[in-house]
Short mmCIF file of C-alpha atoms in Angstrom, two decimals:
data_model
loop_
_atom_site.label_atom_id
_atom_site.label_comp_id
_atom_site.label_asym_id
_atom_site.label_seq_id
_atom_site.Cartn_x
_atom_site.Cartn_y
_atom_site.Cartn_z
CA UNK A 1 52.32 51.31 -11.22
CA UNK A 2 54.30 51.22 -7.95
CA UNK A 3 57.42 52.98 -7.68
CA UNK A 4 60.89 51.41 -7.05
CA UNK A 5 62.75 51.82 -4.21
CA UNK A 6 61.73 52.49 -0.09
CA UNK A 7 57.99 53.80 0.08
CA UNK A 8 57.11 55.95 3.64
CA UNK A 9 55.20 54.17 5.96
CA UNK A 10 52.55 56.17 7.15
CA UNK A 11 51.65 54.24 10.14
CA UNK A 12 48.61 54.67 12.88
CA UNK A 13 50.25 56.51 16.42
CA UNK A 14 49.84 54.66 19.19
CA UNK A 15 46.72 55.97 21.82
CA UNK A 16 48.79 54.72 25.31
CA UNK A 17 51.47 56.82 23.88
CA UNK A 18 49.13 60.00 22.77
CA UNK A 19 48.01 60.15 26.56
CA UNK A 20 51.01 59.48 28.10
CA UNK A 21 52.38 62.60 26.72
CA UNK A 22 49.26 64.26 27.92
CA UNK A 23 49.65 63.06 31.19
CA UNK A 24 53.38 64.46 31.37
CA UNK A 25 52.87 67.73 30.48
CA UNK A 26 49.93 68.10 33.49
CA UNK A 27 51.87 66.93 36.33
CA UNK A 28 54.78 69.47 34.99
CA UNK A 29 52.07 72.08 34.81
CA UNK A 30 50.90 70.80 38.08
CA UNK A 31 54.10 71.11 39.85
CA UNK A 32 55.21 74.65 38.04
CA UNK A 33 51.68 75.70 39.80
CA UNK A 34 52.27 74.50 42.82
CA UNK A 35 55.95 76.41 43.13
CA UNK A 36 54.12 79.52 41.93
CA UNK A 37 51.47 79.48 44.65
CA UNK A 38 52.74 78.26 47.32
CA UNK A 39 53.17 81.84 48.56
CA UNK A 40 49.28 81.58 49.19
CA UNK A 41 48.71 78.41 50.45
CA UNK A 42 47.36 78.48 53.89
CA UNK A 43 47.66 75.53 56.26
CA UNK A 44 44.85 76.02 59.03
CA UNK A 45 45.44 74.64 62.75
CA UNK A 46 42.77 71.59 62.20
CA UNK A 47 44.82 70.69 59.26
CA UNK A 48 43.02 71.81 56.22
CA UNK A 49 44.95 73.74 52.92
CA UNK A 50 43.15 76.26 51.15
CA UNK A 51 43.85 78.33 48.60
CA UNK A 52 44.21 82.72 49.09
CA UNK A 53 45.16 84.28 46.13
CA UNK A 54 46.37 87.85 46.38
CA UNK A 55 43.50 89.60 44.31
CA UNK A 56 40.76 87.95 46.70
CA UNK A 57 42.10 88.95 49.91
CA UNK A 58 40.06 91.66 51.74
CA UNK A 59 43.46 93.29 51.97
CA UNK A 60 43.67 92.91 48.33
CA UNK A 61 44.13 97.13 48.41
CA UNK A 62 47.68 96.83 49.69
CA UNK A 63 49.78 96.57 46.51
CA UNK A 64 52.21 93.42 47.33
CA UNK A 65 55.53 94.51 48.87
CA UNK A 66 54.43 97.36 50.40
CA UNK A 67 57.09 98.10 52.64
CA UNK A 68 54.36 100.96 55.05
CA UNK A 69 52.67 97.75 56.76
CA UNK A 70 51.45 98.17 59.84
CA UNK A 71 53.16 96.99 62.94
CA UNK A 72 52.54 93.33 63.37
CA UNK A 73 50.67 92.91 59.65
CA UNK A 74 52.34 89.64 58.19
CA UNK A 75 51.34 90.60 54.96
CA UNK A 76 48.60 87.37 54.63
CA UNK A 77 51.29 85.09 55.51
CA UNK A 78 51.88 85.23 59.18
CA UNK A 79 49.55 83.87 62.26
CA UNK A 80 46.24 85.51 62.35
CA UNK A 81 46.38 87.10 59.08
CA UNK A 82 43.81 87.05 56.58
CA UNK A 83 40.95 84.94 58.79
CA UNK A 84 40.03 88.02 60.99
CA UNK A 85 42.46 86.75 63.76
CA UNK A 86 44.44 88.94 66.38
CA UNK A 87 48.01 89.46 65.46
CA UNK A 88 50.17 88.20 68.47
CA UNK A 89 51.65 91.35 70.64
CA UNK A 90 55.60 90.59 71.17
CA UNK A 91 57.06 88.74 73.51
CA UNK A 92 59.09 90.81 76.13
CA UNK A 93 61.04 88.76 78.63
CA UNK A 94 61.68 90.85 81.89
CA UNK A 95 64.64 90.53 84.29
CA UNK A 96 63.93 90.04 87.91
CA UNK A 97 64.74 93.05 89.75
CA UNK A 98 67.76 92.22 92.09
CA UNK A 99 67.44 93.40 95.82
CA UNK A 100 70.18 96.77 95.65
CA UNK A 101 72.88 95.61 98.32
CA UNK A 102 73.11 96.94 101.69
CA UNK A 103 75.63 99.87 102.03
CA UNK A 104 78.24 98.84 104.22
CA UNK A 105 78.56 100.13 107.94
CA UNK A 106 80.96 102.39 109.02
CA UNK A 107 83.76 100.74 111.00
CA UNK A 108 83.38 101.13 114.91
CA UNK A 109 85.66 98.67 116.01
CA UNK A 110 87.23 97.76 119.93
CA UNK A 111 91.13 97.52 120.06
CA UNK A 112 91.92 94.09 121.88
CA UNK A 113 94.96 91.88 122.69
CA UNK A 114 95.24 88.51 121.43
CA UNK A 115 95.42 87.33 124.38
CA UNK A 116 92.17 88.80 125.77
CA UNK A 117 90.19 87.71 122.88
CA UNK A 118 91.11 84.05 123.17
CA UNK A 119 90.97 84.08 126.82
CA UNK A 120 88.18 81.24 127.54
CA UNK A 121 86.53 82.14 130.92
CA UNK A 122 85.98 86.08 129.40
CA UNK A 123 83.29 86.40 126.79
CA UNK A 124 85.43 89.30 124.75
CA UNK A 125 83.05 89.12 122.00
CA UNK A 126 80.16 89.47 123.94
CA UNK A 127 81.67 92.74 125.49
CA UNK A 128 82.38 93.94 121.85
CA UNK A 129 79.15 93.69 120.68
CA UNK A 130 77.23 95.00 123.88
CA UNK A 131 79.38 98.48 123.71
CA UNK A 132 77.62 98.70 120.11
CA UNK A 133 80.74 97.97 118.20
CA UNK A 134 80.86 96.22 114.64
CA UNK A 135 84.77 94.73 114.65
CA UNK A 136 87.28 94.08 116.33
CA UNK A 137 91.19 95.17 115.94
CA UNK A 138 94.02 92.80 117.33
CA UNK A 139 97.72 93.61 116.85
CA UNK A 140 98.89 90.63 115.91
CA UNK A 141 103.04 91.62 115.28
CA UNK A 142 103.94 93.98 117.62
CA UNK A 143 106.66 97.11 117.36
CA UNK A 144 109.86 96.16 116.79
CA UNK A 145 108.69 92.74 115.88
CA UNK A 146 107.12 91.01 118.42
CA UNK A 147 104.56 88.59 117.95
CA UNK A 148 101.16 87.50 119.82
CA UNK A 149 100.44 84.50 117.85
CA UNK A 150 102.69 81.31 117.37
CA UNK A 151 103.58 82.28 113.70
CA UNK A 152 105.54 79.72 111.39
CA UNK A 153 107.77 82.70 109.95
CA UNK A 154 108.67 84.14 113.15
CA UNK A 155 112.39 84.33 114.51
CA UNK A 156 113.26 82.18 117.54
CA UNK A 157 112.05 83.93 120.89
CA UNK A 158 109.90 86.68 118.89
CA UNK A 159 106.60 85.41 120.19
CA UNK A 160 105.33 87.12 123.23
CA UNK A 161 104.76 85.00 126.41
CA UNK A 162 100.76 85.58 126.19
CA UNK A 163 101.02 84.25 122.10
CA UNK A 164 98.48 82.67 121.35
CA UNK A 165 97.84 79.63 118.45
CA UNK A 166 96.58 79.78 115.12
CA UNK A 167 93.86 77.41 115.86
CA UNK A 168 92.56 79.74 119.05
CA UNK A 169 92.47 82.89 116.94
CA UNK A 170 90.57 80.93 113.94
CA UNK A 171 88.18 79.40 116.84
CA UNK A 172 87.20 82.81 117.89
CA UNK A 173 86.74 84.82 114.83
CA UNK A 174 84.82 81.91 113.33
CA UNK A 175 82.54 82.39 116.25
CA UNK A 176 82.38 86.72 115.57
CA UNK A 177 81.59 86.55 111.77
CA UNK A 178 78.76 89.65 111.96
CA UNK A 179 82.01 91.40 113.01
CA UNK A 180 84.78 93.13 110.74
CA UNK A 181 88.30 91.05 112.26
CA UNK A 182 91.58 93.67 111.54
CA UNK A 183 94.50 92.06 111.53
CA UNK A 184 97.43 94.60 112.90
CA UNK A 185 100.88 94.13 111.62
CA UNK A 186 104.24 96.11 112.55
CA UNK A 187 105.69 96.34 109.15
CA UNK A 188 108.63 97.23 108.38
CA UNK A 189 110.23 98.20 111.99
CA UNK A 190 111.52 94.63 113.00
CA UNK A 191 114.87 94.46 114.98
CA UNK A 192 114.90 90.64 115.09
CA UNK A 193 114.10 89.65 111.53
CA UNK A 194 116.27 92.60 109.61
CA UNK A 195 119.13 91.41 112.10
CA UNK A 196 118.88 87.74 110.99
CA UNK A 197 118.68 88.59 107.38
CA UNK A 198 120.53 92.05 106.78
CA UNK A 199 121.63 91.19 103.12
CA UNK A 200 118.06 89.87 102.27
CA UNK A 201 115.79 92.14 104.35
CA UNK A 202 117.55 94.88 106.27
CA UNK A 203 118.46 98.40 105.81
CA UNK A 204 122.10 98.42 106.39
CA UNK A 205 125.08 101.05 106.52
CA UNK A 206 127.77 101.51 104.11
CA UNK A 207 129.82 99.18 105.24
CA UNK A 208 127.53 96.00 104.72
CA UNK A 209 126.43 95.73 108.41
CA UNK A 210 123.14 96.77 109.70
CA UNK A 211 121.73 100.38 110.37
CA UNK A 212 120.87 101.29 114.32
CA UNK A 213 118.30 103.55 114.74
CA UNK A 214 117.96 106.42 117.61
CA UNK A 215 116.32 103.54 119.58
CA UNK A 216 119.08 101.21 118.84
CA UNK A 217 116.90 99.00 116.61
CA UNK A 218 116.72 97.90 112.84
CA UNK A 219 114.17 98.40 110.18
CA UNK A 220 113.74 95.90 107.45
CA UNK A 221 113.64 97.39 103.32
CA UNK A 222 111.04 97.34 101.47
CA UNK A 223 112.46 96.62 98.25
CA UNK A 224 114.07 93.68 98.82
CA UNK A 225 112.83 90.37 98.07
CA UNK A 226 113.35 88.93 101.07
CA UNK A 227 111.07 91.40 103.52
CA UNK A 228 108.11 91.05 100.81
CA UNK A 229 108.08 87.58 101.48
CA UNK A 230 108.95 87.66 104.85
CA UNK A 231 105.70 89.80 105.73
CA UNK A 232 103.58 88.94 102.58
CA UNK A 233 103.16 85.17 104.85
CA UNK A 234 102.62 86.68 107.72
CA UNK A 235 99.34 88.21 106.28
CA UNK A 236 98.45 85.31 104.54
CA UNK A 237 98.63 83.56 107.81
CA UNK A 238 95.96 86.41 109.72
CA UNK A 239 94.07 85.94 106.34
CA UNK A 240 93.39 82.28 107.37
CA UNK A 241 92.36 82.76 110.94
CA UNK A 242 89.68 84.46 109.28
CA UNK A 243 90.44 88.54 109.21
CA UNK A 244 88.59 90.80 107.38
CA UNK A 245 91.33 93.50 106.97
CA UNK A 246 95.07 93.63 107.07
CA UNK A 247 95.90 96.89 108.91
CA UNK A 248 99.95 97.83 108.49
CA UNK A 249 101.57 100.36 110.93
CA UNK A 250 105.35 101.22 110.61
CA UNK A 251 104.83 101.25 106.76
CA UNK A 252 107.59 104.06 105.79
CA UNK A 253 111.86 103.97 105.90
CA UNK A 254 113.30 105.16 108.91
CA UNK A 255 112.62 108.56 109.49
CA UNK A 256 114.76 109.15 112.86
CA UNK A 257 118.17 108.75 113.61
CA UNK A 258 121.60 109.25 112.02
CA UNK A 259 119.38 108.30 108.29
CA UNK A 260 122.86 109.45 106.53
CA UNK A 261 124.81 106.29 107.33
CA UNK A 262 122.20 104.11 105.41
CA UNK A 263 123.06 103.11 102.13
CA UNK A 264 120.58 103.35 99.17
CA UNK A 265 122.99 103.51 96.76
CA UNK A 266 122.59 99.82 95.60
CA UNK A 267 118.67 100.34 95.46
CA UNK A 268 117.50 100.34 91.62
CA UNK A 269 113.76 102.12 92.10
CA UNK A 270 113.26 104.75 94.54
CA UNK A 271 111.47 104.26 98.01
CA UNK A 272 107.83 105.91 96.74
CA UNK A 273 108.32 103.19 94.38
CA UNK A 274 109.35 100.66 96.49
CA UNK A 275 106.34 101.11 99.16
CA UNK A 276 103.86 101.22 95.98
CA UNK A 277 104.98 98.12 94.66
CA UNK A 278 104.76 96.32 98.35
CA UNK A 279 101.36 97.66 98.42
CA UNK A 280 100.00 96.12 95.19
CA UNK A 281 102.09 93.05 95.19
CA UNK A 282 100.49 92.34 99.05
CA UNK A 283 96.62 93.14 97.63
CA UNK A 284 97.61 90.63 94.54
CA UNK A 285 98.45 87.71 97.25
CA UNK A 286 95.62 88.97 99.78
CA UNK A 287 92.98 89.16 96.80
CA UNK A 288 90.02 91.33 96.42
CA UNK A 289 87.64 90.28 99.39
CA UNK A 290 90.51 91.07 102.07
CA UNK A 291 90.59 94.92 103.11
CA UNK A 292 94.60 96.33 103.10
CA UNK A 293 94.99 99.65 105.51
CA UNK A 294 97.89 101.23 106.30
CA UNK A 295 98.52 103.84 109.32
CA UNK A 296 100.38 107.07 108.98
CA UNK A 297 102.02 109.68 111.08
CA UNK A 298 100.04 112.78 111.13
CA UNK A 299 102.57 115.14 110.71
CA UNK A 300 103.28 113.18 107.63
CA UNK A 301 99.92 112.38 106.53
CA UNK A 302 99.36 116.42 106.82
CA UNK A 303 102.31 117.26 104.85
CA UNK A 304 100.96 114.37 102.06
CA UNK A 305 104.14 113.45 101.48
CA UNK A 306 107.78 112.19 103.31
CA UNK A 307 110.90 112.30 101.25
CA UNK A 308 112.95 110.00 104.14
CA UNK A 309 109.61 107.89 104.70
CA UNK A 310 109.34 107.63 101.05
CA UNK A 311 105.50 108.56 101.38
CA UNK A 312 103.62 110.29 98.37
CA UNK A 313 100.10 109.79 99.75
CA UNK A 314 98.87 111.00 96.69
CA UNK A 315 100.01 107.34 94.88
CA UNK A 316 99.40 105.43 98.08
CA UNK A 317 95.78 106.29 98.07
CA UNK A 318 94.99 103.96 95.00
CA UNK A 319 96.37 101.24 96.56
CA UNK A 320 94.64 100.80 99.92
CA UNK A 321 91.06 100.70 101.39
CA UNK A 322 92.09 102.75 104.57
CA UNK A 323 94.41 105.21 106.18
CA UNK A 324 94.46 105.18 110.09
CA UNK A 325 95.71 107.61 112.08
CA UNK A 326 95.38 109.48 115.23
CA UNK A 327 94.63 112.98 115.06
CA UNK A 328 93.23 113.99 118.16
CA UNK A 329 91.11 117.47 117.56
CA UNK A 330 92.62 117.74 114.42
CA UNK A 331 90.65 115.05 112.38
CA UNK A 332 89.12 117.51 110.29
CA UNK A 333 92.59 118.56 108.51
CA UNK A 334 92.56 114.87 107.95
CA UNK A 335 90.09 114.44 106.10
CA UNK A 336 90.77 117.86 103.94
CA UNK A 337 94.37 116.51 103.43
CA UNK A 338 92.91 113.06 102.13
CA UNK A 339 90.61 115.37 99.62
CA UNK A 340 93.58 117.38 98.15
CA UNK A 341 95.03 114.21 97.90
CA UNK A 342 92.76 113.12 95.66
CA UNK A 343 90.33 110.80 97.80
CA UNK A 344 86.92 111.09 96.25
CA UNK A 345 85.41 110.18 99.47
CA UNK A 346 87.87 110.83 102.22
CA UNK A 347 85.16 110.09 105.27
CA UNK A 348 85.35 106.58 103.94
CA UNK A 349 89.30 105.95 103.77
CA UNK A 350 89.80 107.54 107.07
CA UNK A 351 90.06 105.63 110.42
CA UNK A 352 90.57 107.70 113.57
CA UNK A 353 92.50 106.13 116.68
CA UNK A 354 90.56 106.99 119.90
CA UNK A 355 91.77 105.54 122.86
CA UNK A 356 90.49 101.79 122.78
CA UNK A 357 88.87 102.37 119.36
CA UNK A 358 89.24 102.61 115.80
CA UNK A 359 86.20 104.63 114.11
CA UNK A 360 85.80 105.18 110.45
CA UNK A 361 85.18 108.89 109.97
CA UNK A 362 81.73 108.14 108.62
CA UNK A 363 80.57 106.55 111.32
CA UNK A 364 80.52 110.57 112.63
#
């Protein structure tokens, strides 16, 4: 007798959906495979895949993650491994060796006007270089402030009869490059400019007006603003005729005459100060490739220092490539006064004045 109500219906499963289940569950078993070996899959260069499972490798001894491999053993995964190939050595890139730069030669250089060197039926250069010299010095501002070239900056009638132009100076050194060009400059002893400009530039007396010295002339300060840029230009100017070097003479305060009528009392850093400051504030303008010299009394130099001169060659050394002087026979004291004064290598700062020469001391 059948029963009331909802009989189960115990139906026949459908066979598409029997194997699509099957079908399922190997492509996830396929693709959980694949993640787990694809440690070991090796692609070879024509483009095959096999299969290298760890416990058929001939290096199967190893235990995985060994961290005592040899040097250059990939482990079975790297290039070479595994198929009896050589491991690739490293790669070492090497840096061309660079040709060591030629020392410089010591300075031997003639003393010449500028008049003489731009003369054009003389061949001045040709002279220089047959008496074996490598440069060439050329005062360029005289004592007291003369000058030899036409100069922009310079006061009315302070060019010398025999001055010659930029543009000849320029012509000339451009045809002597193999040669080091000096540049000579009268610093600071300049009657005509300090006398045009004694507020700005000169060293003046109590009373306002300028100072006289025993020779009746005037000497420009240091510290002002005005005699930095005065003489700053004028090197710039020798810089672009095409000198090497920038050689200053007269670089110190007065240190003769009645010195106790100047007034320093309005000066706010002293005068070692003062003369260091010129110094690097002149190589900052000149830059790096342009040699700065200054030349010293010997007495002075000797003593290493000059309280009225406001010299302390000690701090001066820093700032400058070369100290010129002349010593006569007594160039060896130079050189041992340029070593206590710290100078590392004093036969290379030193530059001796010999009659119509200037010689480095290493060039001995």
């Amino acid at each position: 007798m059948p029963t009331r109500g909802y009989n189960s219906y115990h139906g026949r499963r459908s066979l598409w959906k029997v194997l699509l289940v099957v079908l399922l569950v190997l492509v996830l078993t396929a693709a959980g495979a694949f993640l787990l070996l694809q440690d070991y899959i090796i692609y070879e260069s024509d483009g095959s895949i096999r299969l290298e499972l760890p416990m058929f490798r001939p290096d199967a001894e190893t235990p995985a993650g060994d961290k005592d491999l040899p040097a250059g053993d990939t482990g079975g995964n790297g290039p070479g491994a595994g198929d009896g190939g050589d491991v690739l050595p490293p790669v070492v890139i090497l840096e061309p060796e660079l040709p060591e730069p030629e020392p410089a030669k010591p300075l031997q250089a003639a003393i010449v006007t500028a008049a003489a060197l731009c003369d054009a039926d003389a061949d001045p250069l040709g002279v220089i270089r047959g008496a074996g010299r490598n440069g060439l010095v050329v005062e360029m501002k005289g004592d007291n402030g003369v000058f030899y070239y036409t100069s922009a900056k310079a006061p009315k009638d302070a060019a010398a009869s025999s001055a010659v132009t930029a543009s000849q100076m320029k012509a000339v050194l451009d045809r002597g490059e193999e040669l080091t060009a000096v540049a000579q400059i009268s610093c600071f002893h300049d009657s005509a400019y300090a006398f045009s400009d004694m507020a700005g530039t000169g060293v003046c007396q109590k009373n306002g007006y300028i100072w006289y010295d025993y020779q009746n002339s005037h000497w420009m300060d240091p510290a002002k603003a005005g005699t930095k840029d005065y003489l700053f230009a004028l090197a710039e100017e020798c810089v672009g005729m095409g000198f090497d070097e920038v050689l200053l003479t007269q670089f110190h305060y007065p240190v003769r005459g009645k010195l106790y009528k100047i007034d320093y009392s309005k000066m706010t850093v002293t005068k070692e100060d003062a003369l260091c400051t010129f110094l690097t504030e002149l190589r900052a303008r000149l830059g790096e490739e342009t040699a700065l010299s200054i030349e010293m009394d010997l007495e002075i130099l000797l003593a290493g220092s000059s309280a009225d001169g406001g010299i302390a060659l000690a701090r001066l050394l820093p700032l400058v490539d070369h100290i010129c002087v002349s010593a006569g026979e007594r160039e060896a004291e130079v050189i041992e006064a340029l070593r206590a004064a710290g100078a590392e290598d004093p036969e290379a700062v030193a530059l001796f004045r010999r009659g119509d020469t200037i010689v480095s001391a290493a060039a001995q």
